[in-house]
CSV table of C-alpha atoms in Angstrom, one decimal:
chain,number,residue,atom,x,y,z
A,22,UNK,CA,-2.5,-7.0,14.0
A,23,UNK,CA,0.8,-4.7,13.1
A,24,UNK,CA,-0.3,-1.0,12.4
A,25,UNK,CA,2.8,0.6,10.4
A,26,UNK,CA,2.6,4.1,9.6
A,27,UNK,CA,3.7,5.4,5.6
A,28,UNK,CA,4.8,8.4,4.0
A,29,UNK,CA,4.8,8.7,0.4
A,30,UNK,CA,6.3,11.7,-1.5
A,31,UNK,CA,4.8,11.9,-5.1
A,32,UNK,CA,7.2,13.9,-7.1
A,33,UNK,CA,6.2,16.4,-9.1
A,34,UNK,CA,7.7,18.9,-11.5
A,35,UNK,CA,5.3,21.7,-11.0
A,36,UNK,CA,4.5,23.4,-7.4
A,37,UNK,CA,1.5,21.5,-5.3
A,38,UNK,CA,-0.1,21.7,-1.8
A,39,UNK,CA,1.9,20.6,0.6
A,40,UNK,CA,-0.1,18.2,3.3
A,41,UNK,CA,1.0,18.3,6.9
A,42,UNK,CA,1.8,14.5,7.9
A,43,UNK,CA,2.4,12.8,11.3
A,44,UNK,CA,4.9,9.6,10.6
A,45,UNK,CA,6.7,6.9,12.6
A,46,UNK,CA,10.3,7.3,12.6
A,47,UNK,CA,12.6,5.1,11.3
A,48,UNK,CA,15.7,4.9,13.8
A,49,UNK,CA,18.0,5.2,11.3
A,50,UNK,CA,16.3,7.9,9.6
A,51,UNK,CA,18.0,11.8,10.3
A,52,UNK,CA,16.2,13.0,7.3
A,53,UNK,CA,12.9,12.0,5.3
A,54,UNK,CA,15.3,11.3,2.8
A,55,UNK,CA,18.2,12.9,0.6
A,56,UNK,CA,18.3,14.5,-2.4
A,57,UNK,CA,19.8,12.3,-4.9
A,58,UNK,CA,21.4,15.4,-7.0
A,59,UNK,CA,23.1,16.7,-4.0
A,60,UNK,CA,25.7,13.4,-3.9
A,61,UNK,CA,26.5,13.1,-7.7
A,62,UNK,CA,23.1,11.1,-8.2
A,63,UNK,CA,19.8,11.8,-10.6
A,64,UNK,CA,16.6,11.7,-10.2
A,65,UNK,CA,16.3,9.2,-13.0
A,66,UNK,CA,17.7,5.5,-13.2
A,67,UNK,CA,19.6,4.1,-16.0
A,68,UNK,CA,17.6,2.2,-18.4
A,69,UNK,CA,20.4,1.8,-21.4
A,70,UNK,CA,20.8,3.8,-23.9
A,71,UNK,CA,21.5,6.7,-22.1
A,72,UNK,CA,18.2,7.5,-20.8
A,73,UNK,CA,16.6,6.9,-17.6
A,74,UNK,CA,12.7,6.5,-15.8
A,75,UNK,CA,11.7,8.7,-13.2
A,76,UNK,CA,12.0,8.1,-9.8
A,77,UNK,CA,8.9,9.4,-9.0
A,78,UNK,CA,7.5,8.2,-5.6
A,79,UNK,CA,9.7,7.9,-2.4
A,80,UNK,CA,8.4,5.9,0.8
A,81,UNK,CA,10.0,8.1,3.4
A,82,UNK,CA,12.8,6.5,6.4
A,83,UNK,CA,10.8,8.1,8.5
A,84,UNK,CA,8.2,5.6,7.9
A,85,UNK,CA,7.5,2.6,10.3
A,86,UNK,CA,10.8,0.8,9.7
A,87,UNK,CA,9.0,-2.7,8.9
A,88,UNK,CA,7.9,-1.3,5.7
A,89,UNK,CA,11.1,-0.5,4.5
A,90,UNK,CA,12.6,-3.8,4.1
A,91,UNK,CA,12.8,-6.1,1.4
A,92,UNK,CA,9.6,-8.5,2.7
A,93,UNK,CA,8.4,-5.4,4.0
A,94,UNK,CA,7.6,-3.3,0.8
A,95,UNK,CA,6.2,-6.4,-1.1
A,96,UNK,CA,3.7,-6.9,1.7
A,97,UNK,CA,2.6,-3.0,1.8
A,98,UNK,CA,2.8,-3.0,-2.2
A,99,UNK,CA,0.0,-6.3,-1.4
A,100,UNK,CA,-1.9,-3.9,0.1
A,101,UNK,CA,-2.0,-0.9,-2.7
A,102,UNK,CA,-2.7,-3.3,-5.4
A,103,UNK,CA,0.7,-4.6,-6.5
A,104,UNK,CA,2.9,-8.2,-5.7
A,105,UNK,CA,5.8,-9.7,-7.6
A,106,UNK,CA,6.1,-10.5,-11.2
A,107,UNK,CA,4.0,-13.9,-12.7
A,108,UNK,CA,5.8,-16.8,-11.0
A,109,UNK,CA,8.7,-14.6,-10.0
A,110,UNK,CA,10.0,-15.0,-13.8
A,111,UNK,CA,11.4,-11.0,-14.3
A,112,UNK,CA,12.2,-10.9,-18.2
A,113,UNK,CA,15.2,-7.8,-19.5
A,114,UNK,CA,17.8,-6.8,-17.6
A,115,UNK,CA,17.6,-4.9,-14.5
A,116,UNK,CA,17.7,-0.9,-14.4
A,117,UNK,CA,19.7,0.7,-12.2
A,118,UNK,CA,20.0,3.8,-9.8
A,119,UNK,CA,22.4,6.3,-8.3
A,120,UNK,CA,20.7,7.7,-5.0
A,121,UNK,CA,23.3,10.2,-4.4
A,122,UNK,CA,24.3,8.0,-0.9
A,123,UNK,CA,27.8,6.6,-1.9
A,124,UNK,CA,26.9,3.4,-3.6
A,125,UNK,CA,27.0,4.5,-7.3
A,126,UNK,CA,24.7,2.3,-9.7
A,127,UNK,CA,23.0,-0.2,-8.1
A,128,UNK,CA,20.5,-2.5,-9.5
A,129,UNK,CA,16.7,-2.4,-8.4
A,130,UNK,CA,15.8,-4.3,-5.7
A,131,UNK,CA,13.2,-5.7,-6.7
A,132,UNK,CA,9.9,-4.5,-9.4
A,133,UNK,CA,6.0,-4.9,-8.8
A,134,UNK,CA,3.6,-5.1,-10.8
A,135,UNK,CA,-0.2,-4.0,-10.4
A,136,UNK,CA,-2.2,-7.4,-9.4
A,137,UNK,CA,-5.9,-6.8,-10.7
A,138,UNK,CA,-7.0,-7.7,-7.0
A,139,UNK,CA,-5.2,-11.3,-7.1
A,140,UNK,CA,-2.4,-11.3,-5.6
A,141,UNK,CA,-1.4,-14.8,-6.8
A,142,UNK,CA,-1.7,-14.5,-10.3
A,143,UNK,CA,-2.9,-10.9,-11.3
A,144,UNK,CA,0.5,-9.8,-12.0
A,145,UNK,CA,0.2,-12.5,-14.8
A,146,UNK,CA,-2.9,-10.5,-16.2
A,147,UNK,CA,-1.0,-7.3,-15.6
A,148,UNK,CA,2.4,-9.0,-18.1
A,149,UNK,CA,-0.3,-9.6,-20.6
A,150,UNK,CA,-2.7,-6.6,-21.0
A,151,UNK,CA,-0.3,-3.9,-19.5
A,152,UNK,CA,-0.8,-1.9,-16.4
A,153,UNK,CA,1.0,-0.2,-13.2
A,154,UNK,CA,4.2,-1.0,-12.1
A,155,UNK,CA,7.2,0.1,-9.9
A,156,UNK,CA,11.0,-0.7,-9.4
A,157,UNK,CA,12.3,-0.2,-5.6
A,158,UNK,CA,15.3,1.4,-5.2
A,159,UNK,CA,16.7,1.9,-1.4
A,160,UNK,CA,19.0,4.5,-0.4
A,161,UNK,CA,21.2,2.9,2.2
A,162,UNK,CA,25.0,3.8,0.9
A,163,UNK,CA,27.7,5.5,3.5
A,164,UNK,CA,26.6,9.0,2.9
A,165,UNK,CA,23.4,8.7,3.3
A,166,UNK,CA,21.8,6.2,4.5
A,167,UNK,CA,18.2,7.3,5.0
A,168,UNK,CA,16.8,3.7,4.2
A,169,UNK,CA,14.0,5.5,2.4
A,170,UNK,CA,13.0,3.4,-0.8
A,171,UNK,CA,12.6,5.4,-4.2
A,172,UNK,CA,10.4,3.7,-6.6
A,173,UNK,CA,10.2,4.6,-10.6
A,174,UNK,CA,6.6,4.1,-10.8
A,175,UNK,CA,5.0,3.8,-14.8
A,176,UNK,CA,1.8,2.8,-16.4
A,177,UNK,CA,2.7,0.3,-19.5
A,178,UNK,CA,1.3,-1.0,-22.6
A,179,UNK,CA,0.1,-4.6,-23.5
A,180,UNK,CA,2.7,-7.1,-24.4
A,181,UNK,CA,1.6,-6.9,-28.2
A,182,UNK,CA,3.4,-2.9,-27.5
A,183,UNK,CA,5.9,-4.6,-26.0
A,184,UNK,CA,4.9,-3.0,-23.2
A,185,UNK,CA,5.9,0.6,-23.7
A,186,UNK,CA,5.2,3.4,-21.3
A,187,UNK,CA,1.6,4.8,-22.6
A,188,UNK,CA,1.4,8.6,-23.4
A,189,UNK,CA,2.1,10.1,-19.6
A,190,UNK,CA,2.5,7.3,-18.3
A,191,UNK,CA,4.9,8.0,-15.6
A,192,UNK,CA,2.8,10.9,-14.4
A,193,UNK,CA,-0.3,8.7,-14.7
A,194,UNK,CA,1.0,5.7,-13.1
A,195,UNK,CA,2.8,7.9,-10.0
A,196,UNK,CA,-1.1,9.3,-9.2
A,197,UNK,CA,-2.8,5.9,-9.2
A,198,UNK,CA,-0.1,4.6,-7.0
A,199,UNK,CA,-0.5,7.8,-5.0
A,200,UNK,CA,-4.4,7.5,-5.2
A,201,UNK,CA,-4.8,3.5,-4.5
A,202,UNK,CA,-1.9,3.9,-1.3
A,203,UNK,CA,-3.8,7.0,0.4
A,204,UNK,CA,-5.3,6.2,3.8
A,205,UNK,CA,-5.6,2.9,5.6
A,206,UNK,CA,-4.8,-0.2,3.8
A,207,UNK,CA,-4.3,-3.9,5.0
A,208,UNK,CA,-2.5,-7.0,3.3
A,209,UNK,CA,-1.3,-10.2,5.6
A,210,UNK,CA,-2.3,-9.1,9.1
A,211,UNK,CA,-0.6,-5.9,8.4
A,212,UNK,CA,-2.6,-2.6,8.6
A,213,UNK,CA,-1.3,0.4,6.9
A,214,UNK,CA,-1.7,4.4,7.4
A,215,UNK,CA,-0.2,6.3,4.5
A,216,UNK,CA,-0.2,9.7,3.9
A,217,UNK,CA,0.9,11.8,1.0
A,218,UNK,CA,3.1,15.0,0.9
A,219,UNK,CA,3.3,16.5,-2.9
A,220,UNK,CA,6.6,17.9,-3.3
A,221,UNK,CA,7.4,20.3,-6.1
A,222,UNK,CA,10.4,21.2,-8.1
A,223,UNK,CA,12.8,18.6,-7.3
A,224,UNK,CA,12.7,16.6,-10.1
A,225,UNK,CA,13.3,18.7,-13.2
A,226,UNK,CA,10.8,19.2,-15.8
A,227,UNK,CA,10.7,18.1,-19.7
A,228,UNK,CA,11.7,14.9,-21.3
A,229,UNK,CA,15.4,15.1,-21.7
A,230,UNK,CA,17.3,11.7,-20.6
A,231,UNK,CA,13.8,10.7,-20.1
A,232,UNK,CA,13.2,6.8,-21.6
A,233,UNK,CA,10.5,7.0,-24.3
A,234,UNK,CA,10.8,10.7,-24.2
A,235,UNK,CA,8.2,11.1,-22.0
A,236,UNK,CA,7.5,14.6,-20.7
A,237,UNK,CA,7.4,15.1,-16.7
A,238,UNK,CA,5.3,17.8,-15.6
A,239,UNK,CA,2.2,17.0,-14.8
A,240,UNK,CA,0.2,16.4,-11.5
């Protein structure tokens, strides 16, 4: 049985405690990760329109390196409730995200969807009646290249709303995310340790160039 080690960083808008966390460090990881701001980035992607989601959840470099790959995350987000979308099929066109590292724009890597405890077919109930869901960004680009993996994480209406973000729904779906990947998990053979550090005032606060208009501030 693998054991791999997690840190999540739930962002918020308004101060929180801050946890004191023990990880497994990546070895390509100098920092937990960067801020995206710092290198010409945001910390929303680019939905159309000129507006963007919130990427509101990071999964630290610092964590066991395993998780951060591409196989990697879909196993650990197996193991917090999520897998890929019903039969693979991924309908609209793929958001995009400038992590500050060099790359510019880069399309997700992949998005999950919340499973319903199948994770076969749940993600099919999950297209249908609304749920949580996350896109995966990784920061990898020639100026900084933390391979941390920052996810846009958002509770959605049914497919009859056409599956709009519900009233907080980013702030909502970051804390179940948070709440269901807290403490020791297991998907595959794989057991997971996760712990959470709540960091405050990075992202900025209201709903300006936020999709749906959404308002971020709450815990």
């Amino acid at each position: 049985m693998m054991i791999s080690a997690v840190m999540i960083g739930a962002l918020a808008a308004v101060p929180a405690a801050i946890a004191g966390v023990v990880y497994a460090r990546s070895a390509k990881a100098n920092l937990a990760f960067f801020n995206p701001v710092n290198g010409g980035g945001s910390w929303l992607d680019n939905a159309g329109v000129g507006v963007g989601e919130p990427l509101n959840v990071i999964i630290s470099g610092f964590s066991s390196p395993d998780v951060l790959t591409d196989d990697g995350i879909v196993n650990y987000a197996r193991a917090i409730g999520f897998s890929e979308e019903c039969f693979g099929i991924h309908i609209g066109t793929p958001q995009s995200a400038n992590l500050g590292d060099g790359n510019g724009f880069v399309n997700q890597t992949i998005e999950l969807r919340q499973d319903f405890g199948s994770s076969g077919l749940g993600t099919c109930l999950e297209s249908l009646v609304g749920g949580n869901h996350f896109r995966v960004y990784r920061q990898n680009g020639p100026t900084a290249n933390s391979g941390a993996l920052f996810l846009a994480v958002s509770k959605e209406e049914d497919v009859f709303e056409s599956h709009n973000i519900i009233p907080d729904g980013y702030d909502i779906g970051r804390d179940m995310l948070v709440t269901a990947a807290t403490g020791t998990t297991n998907f595959g053979g794989v057991t997971y340790t996760t712990q959470v550090e709540r960091m405050a005032n990075l992202m900025p606060s209201g709903s300006a160039g936020v999709n749906h208009g959404m308002l971020l501030c709450v815990l």
